[in-house]
PDB file of C-alpha atoms in Angstrom:
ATOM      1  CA  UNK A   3       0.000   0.000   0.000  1.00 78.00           C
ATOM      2  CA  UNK A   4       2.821   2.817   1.044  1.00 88.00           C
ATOM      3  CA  UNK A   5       5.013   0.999  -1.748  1.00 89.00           C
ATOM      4  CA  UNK A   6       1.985   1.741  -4.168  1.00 88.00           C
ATOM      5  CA  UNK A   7       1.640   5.355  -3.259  1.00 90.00           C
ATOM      6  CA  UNK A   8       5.397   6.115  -3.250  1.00 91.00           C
ATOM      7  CA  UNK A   9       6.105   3.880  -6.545  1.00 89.00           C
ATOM      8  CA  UNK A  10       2.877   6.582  -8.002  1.00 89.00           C
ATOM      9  CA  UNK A  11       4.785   9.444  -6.532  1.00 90.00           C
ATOM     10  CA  UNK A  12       7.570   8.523  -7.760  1.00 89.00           C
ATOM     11  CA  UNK A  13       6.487   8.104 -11.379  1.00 86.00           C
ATOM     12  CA  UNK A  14       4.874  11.248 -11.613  1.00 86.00           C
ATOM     13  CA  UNK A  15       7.887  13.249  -9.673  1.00 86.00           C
ATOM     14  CA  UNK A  16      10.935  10.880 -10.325  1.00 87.00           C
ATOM     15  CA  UNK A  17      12.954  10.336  -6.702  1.00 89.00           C
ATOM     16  CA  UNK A  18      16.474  10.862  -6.219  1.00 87.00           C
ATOM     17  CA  UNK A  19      18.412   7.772  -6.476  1.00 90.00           C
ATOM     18  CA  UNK A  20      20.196   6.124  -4.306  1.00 88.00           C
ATOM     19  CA  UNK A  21      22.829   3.705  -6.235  1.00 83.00           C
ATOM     20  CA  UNK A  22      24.285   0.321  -4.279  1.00 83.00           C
ATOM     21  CA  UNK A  23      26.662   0.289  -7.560  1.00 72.00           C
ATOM     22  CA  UNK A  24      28.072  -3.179  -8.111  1.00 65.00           C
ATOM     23  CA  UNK A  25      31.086  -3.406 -10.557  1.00 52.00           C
ATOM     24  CA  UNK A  26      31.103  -0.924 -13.403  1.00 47.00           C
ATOM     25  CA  UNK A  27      28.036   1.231 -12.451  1.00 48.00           C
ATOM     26  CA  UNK A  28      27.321   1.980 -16.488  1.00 54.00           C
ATOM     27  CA  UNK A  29      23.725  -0.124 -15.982  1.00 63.00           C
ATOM     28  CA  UNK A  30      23.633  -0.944 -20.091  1.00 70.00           C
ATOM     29  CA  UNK A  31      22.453  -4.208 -20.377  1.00 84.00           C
ATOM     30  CA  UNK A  32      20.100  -5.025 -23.186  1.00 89.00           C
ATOM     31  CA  UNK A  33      19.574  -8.312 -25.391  1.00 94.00           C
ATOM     32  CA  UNK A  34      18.762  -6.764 -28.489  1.00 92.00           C
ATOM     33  CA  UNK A  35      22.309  -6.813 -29.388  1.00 89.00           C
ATOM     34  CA  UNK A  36      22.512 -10.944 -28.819  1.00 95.00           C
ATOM     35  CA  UNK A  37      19.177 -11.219 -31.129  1.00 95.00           C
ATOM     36  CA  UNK A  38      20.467  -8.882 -33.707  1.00 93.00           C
ATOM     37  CA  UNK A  39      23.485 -10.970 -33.989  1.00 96.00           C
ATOM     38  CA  UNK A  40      21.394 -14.480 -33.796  1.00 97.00           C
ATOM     39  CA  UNK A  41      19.004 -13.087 -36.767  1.00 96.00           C
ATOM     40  CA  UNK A  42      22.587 -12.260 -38.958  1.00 96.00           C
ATOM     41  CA  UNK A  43      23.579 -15.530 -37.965  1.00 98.00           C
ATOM     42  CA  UNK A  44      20.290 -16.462 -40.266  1.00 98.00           C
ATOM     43  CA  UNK A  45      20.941 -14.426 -42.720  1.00 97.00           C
ATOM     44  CA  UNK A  46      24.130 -15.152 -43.264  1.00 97.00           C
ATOM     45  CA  UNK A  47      23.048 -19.176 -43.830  1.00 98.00           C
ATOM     46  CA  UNK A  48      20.535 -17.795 -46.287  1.00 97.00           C
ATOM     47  CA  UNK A  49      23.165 -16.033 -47.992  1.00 97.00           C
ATOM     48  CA  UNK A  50      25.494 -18.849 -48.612  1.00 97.00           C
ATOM     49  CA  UNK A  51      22.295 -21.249 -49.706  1.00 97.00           C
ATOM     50  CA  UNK A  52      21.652 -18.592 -52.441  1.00 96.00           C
ATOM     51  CA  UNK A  53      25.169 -18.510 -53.460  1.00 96.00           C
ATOM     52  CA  UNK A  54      25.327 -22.210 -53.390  1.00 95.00           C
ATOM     53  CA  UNK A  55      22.163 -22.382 -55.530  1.00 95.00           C
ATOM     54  CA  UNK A  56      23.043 -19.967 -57.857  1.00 93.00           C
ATOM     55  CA  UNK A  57      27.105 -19.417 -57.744  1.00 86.00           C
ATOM     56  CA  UNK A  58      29.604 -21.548 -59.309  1.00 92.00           C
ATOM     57  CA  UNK A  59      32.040 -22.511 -56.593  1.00 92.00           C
ATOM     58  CA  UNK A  60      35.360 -21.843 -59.398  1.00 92.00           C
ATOM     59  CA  UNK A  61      34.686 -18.234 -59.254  1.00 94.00           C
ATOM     60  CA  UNK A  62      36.998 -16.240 -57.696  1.00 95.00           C
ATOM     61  CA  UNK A  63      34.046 -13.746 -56.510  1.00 95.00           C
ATOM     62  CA  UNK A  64      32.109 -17.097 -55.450  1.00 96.00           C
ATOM     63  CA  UNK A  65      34.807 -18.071 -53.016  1.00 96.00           C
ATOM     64  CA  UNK A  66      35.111 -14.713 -51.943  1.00 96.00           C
ATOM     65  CA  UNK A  67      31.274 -14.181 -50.746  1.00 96.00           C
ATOM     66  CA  UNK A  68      31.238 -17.352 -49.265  1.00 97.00           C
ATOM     67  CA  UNK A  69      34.068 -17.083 -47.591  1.00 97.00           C
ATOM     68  CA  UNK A  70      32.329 -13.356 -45.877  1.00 96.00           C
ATOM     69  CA  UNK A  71      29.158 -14.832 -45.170  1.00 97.00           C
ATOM     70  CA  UNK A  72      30.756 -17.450 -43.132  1.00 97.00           C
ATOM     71  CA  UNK A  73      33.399 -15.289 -41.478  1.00 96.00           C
ATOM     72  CA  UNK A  74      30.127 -13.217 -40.555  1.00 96.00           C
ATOM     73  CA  UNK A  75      28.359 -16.025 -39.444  1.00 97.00           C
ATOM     74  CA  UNK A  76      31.389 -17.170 -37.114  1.00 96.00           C
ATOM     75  CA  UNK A  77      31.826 -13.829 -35.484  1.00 94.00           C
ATOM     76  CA  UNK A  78      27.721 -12.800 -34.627  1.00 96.00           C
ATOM     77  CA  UNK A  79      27.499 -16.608 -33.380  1.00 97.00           C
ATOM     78  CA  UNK A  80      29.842 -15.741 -31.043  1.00 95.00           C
ATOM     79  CA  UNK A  81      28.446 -12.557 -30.421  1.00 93.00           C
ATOM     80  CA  UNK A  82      25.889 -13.998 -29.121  1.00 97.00           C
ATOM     81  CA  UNK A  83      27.685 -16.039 -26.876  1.00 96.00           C
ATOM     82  CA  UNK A  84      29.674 -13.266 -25.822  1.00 91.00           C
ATOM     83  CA  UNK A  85      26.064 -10.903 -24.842  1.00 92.00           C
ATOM     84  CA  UNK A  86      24.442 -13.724 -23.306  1.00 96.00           C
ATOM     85  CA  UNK A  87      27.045 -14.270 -20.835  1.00 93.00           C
ATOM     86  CA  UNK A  88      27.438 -10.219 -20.360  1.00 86.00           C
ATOM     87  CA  UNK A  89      23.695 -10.132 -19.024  1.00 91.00           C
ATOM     88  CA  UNK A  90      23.888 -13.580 -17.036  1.00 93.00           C
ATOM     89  CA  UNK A  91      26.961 -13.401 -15.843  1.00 86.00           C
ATOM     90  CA  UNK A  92      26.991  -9.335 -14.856  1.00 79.00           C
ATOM     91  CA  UNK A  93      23.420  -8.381 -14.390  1.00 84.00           C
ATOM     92  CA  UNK A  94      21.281 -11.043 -13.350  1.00 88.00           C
ATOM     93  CA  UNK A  95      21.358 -10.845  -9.451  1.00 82.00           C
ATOM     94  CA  UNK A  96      20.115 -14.360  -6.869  1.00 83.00           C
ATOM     95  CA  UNK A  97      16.562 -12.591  -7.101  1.00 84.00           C
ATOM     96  CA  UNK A  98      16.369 -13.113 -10.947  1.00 89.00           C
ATOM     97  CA  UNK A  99      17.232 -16.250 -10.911  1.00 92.00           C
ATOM     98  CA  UNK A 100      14.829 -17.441  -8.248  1.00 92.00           C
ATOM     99  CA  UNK A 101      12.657 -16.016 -10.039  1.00 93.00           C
ATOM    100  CA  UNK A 102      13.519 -17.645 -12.992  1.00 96.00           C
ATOM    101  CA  UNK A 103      15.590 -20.719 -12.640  1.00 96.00           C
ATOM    102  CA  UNK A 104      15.410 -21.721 -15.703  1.00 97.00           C
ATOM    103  CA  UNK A 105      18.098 -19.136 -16.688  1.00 97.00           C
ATOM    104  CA  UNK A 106      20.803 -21.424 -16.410  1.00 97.00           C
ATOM    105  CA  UNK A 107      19.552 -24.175 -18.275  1.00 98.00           C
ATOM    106  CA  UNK A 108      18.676 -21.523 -21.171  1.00 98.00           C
ATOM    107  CA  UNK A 109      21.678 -19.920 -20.990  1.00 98.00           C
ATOM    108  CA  UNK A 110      23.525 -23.160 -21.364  1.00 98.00           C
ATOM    109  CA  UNK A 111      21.554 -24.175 -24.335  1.00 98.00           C
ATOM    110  CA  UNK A 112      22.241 -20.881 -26.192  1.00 98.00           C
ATOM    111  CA  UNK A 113      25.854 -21.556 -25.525  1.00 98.00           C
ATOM    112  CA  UNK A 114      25.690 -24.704 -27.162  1.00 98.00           C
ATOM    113  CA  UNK A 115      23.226 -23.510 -30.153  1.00 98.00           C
ATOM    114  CA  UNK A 116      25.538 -20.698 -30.936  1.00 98.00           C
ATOM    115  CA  UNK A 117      28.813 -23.289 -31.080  1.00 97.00           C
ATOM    116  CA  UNK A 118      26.676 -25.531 -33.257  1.00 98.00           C
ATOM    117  CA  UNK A 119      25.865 -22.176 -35.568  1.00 97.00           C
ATOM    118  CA  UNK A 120      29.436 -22.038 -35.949  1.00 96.00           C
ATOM    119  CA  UNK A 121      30.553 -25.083 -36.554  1.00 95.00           C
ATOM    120  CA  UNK A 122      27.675 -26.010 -39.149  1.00 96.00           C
ATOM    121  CA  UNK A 123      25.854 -23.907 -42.180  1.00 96.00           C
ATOM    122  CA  UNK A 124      22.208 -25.673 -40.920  1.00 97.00           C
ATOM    123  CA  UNK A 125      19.398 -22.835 -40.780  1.00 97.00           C
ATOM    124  CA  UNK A 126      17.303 -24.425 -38.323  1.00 98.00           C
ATOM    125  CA  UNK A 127      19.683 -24.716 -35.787  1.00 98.00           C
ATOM    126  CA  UNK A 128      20.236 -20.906 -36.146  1.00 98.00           C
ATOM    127  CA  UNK A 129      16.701 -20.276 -36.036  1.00 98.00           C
ATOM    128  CA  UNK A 130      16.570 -22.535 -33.037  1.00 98.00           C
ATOM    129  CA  UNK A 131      19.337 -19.791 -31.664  1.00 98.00           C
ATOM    130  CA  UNK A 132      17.122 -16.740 -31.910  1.00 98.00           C
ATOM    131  CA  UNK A 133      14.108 -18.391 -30.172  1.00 98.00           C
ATOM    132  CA  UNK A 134      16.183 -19.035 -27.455  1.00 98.00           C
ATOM    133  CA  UNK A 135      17.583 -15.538 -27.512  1.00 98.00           C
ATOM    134  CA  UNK A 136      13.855 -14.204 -27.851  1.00 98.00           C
ATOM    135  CA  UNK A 137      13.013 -16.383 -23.959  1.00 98.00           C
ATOM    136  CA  UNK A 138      16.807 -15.174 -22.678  1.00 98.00           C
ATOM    137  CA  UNK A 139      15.613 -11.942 -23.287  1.00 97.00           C
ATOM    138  CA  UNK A 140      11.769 -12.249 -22.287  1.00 97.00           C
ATOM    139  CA  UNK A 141      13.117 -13.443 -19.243  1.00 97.00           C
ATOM    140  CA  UNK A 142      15.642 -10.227 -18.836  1.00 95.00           C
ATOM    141  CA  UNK A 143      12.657  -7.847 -19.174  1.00 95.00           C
ATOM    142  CA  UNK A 144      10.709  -9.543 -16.850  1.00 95.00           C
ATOM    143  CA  UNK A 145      13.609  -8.636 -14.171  1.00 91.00           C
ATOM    144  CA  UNK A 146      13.228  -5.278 -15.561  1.00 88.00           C
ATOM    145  CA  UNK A 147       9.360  -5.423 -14.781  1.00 89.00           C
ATOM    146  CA  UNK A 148       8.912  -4.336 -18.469  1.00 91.00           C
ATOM    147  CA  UNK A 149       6.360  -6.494 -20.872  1.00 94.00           C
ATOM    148  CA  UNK A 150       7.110  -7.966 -24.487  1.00 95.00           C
ATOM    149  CA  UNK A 151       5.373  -7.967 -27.448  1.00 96.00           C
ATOM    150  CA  UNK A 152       6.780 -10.200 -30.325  1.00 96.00           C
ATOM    151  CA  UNK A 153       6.683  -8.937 -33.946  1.00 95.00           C
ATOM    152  CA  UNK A 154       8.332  -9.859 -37.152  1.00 95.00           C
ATOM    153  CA  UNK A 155      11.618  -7.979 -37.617  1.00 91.00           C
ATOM    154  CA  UNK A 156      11.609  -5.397 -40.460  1.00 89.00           C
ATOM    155  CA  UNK A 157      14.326  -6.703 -42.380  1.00 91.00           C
ATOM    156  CA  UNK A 158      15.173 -10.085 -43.977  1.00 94.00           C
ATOM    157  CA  UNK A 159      15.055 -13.197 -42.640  1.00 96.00           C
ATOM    158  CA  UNK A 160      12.201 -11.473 -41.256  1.00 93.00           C
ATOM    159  CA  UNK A 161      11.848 -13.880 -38.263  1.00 96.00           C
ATOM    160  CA  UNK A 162       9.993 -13.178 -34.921  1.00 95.00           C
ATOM    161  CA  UNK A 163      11.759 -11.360 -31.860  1.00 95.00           C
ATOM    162  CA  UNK A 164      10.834  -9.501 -28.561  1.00 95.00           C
ATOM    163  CA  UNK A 165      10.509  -5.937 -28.527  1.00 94.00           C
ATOM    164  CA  UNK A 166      10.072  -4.443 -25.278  1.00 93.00           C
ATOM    165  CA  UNK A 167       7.541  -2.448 -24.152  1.00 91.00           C
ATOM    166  CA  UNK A 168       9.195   1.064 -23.061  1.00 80.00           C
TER     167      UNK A 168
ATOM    168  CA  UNK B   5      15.333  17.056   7.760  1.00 73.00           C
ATOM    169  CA  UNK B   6      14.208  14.279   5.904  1.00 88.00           C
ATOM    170  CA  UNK B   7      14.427  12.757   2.324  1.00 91.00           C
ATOM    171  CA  UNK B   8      12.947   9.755   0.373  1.00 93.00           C
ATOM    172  CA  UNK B   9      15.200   8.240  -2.567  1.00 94.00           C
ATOM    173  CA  UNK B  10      15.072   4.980  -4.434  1.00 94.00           C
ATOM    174  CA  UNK B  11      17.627   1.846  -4.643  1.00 92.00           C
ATOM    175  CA  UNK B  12      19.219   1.075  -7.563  1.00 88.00           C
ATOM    176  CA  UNK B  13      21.736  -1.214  -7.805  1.00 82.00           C
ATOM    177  CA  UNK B  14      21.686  -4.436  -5.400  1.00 79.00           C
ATOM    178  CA  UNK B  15      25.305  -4.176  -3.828  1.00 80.00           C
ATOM    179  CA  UNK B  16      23.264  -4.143  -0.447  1.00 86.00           C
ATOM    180  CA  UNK B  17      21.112  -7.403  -1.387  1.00 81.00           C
ATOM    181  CA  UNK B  18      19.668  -9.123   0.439  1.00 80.00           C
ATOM    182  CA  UNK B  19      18.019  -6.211   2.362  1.00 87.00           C
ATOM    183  CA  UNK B  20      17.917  -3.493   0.746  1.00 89.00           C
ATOM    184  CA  UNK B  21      17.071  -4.295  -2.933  1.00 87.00           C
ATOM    185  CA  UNK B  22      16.913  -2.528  -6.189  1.00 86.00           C
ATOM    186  CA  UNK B  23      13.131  -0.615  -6.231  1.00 91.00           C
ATOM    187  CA  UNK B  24      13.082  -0.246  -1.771  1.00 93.00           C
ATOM    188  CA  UNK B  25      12.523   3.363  -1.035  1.00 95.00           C
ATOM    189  CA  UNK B  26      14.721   4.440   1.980  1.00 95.00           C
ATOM    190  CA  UNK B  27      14.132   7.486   4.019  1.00 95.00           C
ATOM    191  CA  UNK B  28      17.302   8.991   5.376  1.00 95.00           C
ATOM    192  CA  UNK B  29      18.172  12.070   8.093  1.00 95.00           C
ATOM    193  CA  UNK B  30      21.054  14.537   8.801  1.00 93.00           C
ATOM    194  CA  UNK B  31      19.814  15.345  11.480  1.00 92.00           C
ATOM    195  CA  UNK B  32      20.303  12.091  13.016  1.00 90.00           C
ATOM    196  CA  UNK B  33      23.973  12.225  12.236  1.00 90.00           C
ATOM    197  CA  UNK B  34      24.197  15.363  15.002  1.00 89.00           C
ATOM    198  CA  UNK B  35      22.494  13.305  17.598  1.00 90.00           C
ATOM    199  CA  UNK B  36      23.879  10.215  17.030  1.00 92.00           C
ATOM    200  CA  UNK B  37      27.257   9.273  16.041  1.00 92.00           C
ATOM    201  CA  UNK B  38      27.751   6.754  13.371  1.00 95.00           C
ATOM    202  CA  UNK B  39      28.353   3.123  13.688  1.00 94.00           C
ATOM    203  CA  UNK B  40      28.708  -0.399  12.557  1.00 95.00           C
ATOM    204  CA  UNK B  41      25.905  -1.752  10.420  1.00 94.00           C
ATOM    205  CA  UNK B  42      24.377   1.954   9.723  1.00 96.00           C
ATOM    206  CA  UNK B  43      23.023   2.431   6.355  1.00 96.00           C
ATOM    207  CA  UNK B  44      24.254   5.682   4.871  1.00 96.00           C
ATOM    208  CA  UNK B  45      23.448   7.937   1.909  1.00 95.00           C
ATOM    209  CA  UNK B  46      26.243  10.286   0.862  1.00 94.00           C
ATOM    210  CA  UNK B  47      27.243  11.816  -2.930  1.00 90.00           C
ATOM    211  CA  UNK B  48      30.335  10.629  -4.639  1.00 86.00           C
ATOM    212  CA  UNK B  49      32.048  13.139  -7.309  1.00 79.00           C
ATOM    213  CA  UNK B  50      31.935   9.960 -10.063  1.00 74.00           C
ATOM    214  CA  UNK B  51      29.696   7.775  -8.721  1.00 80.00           C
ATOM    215  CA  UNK B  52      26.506  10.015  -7.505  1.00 85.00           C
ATOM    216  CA  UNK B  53      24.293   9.654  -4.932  1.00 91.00           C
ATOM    217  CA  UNK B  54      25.413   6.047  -3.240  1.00 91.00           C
ATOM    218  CA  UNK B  55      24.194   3.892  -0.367  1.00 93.00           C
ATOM    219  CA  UNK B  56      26.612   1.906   1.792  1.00 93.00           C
ATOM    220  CA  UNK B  57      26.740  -0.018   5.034  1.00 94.00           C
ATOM    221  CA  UNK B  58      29.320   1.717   7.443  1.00 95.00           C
ATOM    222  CA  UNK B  59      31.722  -0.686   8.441  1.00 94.00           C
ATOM    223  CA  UNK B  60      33.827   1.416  10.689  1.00 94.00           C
ATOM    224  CA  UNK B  61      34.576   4.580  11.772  1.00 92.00           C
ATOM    225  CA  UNK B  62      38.276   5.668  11.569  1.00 91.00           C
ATOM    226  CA  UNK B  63      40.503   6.941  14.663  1.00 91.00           C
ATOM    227  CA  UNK B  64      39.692  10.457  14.948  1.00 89.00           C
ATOM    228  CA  UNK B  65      36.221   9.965  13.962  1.00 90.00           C
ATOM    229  CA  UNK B  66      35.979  12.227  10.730  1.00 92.00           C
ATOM    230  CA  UNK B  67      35.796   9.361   8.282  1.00 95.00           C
ATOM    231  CA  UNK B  68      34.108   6.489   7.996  1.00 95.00           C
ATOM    232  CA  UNK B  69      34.336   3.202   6.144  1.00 94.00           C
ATOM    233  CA  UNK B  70      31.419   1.967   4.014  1.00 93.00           C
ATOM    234  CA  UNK B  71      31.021  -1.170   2.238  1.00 90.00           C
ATOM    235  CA  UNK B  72      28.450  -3.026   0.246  1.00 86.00           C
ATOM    236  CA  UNK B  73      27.359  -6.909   0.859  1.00 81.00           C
ATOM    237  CA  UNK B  74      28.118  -8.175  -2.460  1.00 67.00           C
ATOM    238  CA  UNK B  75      31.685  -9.136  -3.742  1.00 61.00           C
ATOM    239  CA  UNK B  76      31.538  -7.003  -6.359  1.00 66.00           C
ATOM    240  CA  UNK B  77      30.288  -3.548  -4.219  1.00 75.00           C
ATOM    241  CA  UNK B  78      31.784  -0.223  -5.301  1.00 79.00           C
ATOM    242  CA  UNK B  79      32.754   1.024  -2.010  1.00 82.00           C
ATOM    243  CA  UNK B  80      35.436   2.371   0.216  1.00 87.00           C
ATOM    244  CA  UNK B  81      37.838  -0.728  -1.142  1.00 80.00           C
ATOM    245  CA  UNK B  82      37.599   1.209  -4.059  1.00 74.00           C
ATOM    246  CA  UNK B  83      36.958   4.661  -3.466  1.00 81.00           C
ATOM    247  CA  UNK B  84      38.418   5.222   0.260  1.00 87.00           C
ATOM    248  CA  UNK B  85      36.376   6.222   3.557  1.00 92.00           C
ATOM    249  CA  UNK B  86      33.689   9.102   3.449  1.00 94.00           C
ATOM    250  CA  UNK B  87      34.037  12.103   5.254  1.00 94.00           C
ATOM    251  CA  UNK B  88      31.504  12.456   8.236  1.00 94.00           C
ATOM    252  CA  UNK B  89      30.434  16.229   6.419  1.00 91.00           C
ATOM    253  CA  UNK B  90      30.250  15.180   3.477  1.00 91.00           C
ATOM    254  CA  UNK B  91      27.243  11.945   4.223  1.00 95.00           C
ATOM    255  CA  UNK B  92      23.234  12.908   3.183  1.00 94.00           C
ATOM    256  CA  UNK B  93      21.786  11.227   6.071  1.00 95.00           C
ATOM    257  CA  UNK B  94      21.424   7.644   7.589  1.00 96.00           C
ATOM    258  CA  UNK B  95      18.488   5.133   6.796  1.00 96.00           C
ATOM    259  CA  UNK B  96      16.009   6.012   9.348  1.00 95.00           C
ATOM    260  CA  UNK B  97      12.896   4.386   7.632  1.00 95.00           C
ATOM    261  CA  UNK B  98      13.127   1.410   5.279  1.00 95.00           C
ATOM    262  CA  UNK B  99       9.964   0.619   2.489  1.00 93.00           C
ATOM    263  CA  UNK B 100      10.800  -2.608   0.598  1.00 91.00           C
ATOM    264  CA  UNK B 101       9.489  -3.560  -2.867  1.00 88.00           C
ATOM    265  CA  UNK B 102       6.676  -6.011  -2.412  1.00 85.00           C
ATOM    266  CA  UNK B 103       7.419  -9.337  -3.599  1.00 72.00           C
ATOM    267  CA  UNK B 104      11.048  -9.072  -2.838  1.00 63.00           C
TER     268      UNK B 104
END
């Protein structure tokens, strides 16, 4: 009830605050980054399947493309990795993950999605990667006490992500 | 005098939690010297506004040293004691997020 009334107050009139900094008190944490890198990781196994369908693998510029799209692929799956671990490892706090306790388990199988993006050129198990980016980061806006809404990203491959509601 | 300000940050989990509202006095400070285990408010020229346990006071009683619960705490193992002047208040009143 007093919560309620100062939590109102403080919406409309914005309290000082009081930081209990941990670490490095910048406070950035946001997943978009890990999904934007899971949906090039997508894209970038689209790419090579419409070089390989359309390409002839004794062309200089052939080679060339393919060999970008897959250094592009390498570095966003780890990325990933890399922005996943950020948020779990720096930001999520005992309270989030009783809360959530799945986190680890999700985190884990992101880690291992990502090294599988890597290691192969199969879409579905990239595709498989941003779903599990999307709950990673439903999951981080729930800690934030902000709701999702999914929608189709603007821009090819076009697949489904979280968007906050801010 | 008295003023309400909000948590953020969790380097004082488990009690005091990102979202609690704290009220905090000066006042208090004239009547009642610091000591072990007070919560205090006081600004920091990088950092801002902070909140930090007090740990100890130092010999001659102008400085005190605060520290957070959590391992990775920005405090006075970082930063140094806090002058006595220079602290907002102490925690006098403590409203905790429901749910937390």
């Amino acid at each position: 009830m007093i919560y309620k009334f100062l939590e109102a107050l403080d919406q409309r009139f914005g309290f000082e605050r009081a930081k209990a900094h941990c670490d490095i008190p910048c406070g950035i944490y946001d997943p978009h980054t890990a999904l934007i890198a899971a949906l090039t990781v997508v894209r970038m196994n689209d790419l090579m399947a419409d070089l390989q369908n359309s390409g002839n693998p004794q062309d200089l510029a052939y080679v060339n493309s393919m060999s970008r799209y897959i250094t592009v692929k390498e570095e966003h799956a780890e990325k990933v990795k890399q922005e996943v671990r950020i948020i779990w490892g720096d930001y999520m706090k005992q309270q989030h993950i009783d809360k959530h306790p799945e986190v680890h388990q999700l985190v884990h199988r992101i880690m291992q999605l990502a090294s599988q993006a890597r290691q192969s050129a199969n879409r579905d198990v990239s595709v498989q990667l941003v779903e599990a980016v999307n709950e990673f980061g439903e999951i981080f806006w729930d800690t934030k006490g902000v709701t999702v809404k999914r929608a189709k990203a603007p821009y090819a491959p076009g697949l489904e992500i979280i968007y906050p509601n801010v | 005098m008295c003023r309400l300000l909000k948590i953020s940050g969790n380097s004082l989990y488990p009690v005091y939690q990102e979202g609690d509202f704290v009220m905090i006095s000066k006042i208090s400070l004239f009547f009642k010297p610091v000591k072990r285990g007070d919560i205090l408010v006081f600004r920091h020229a990088y950092y801002g506004t902070l909140i930090k346990q007090a740990d100890h006071v130092l010999p001659g009683g102008k400085e005190v040293f605060v520290l957070g619960t959590g391992e990775q705490s920005i405090d006075s193992r970082s930063f140094g004691p806090v002058k006595i002047r220079d602290l907002d208040g102490r925690v006098i009143h403590h409203i905790k997020k429901p749910g937390t």
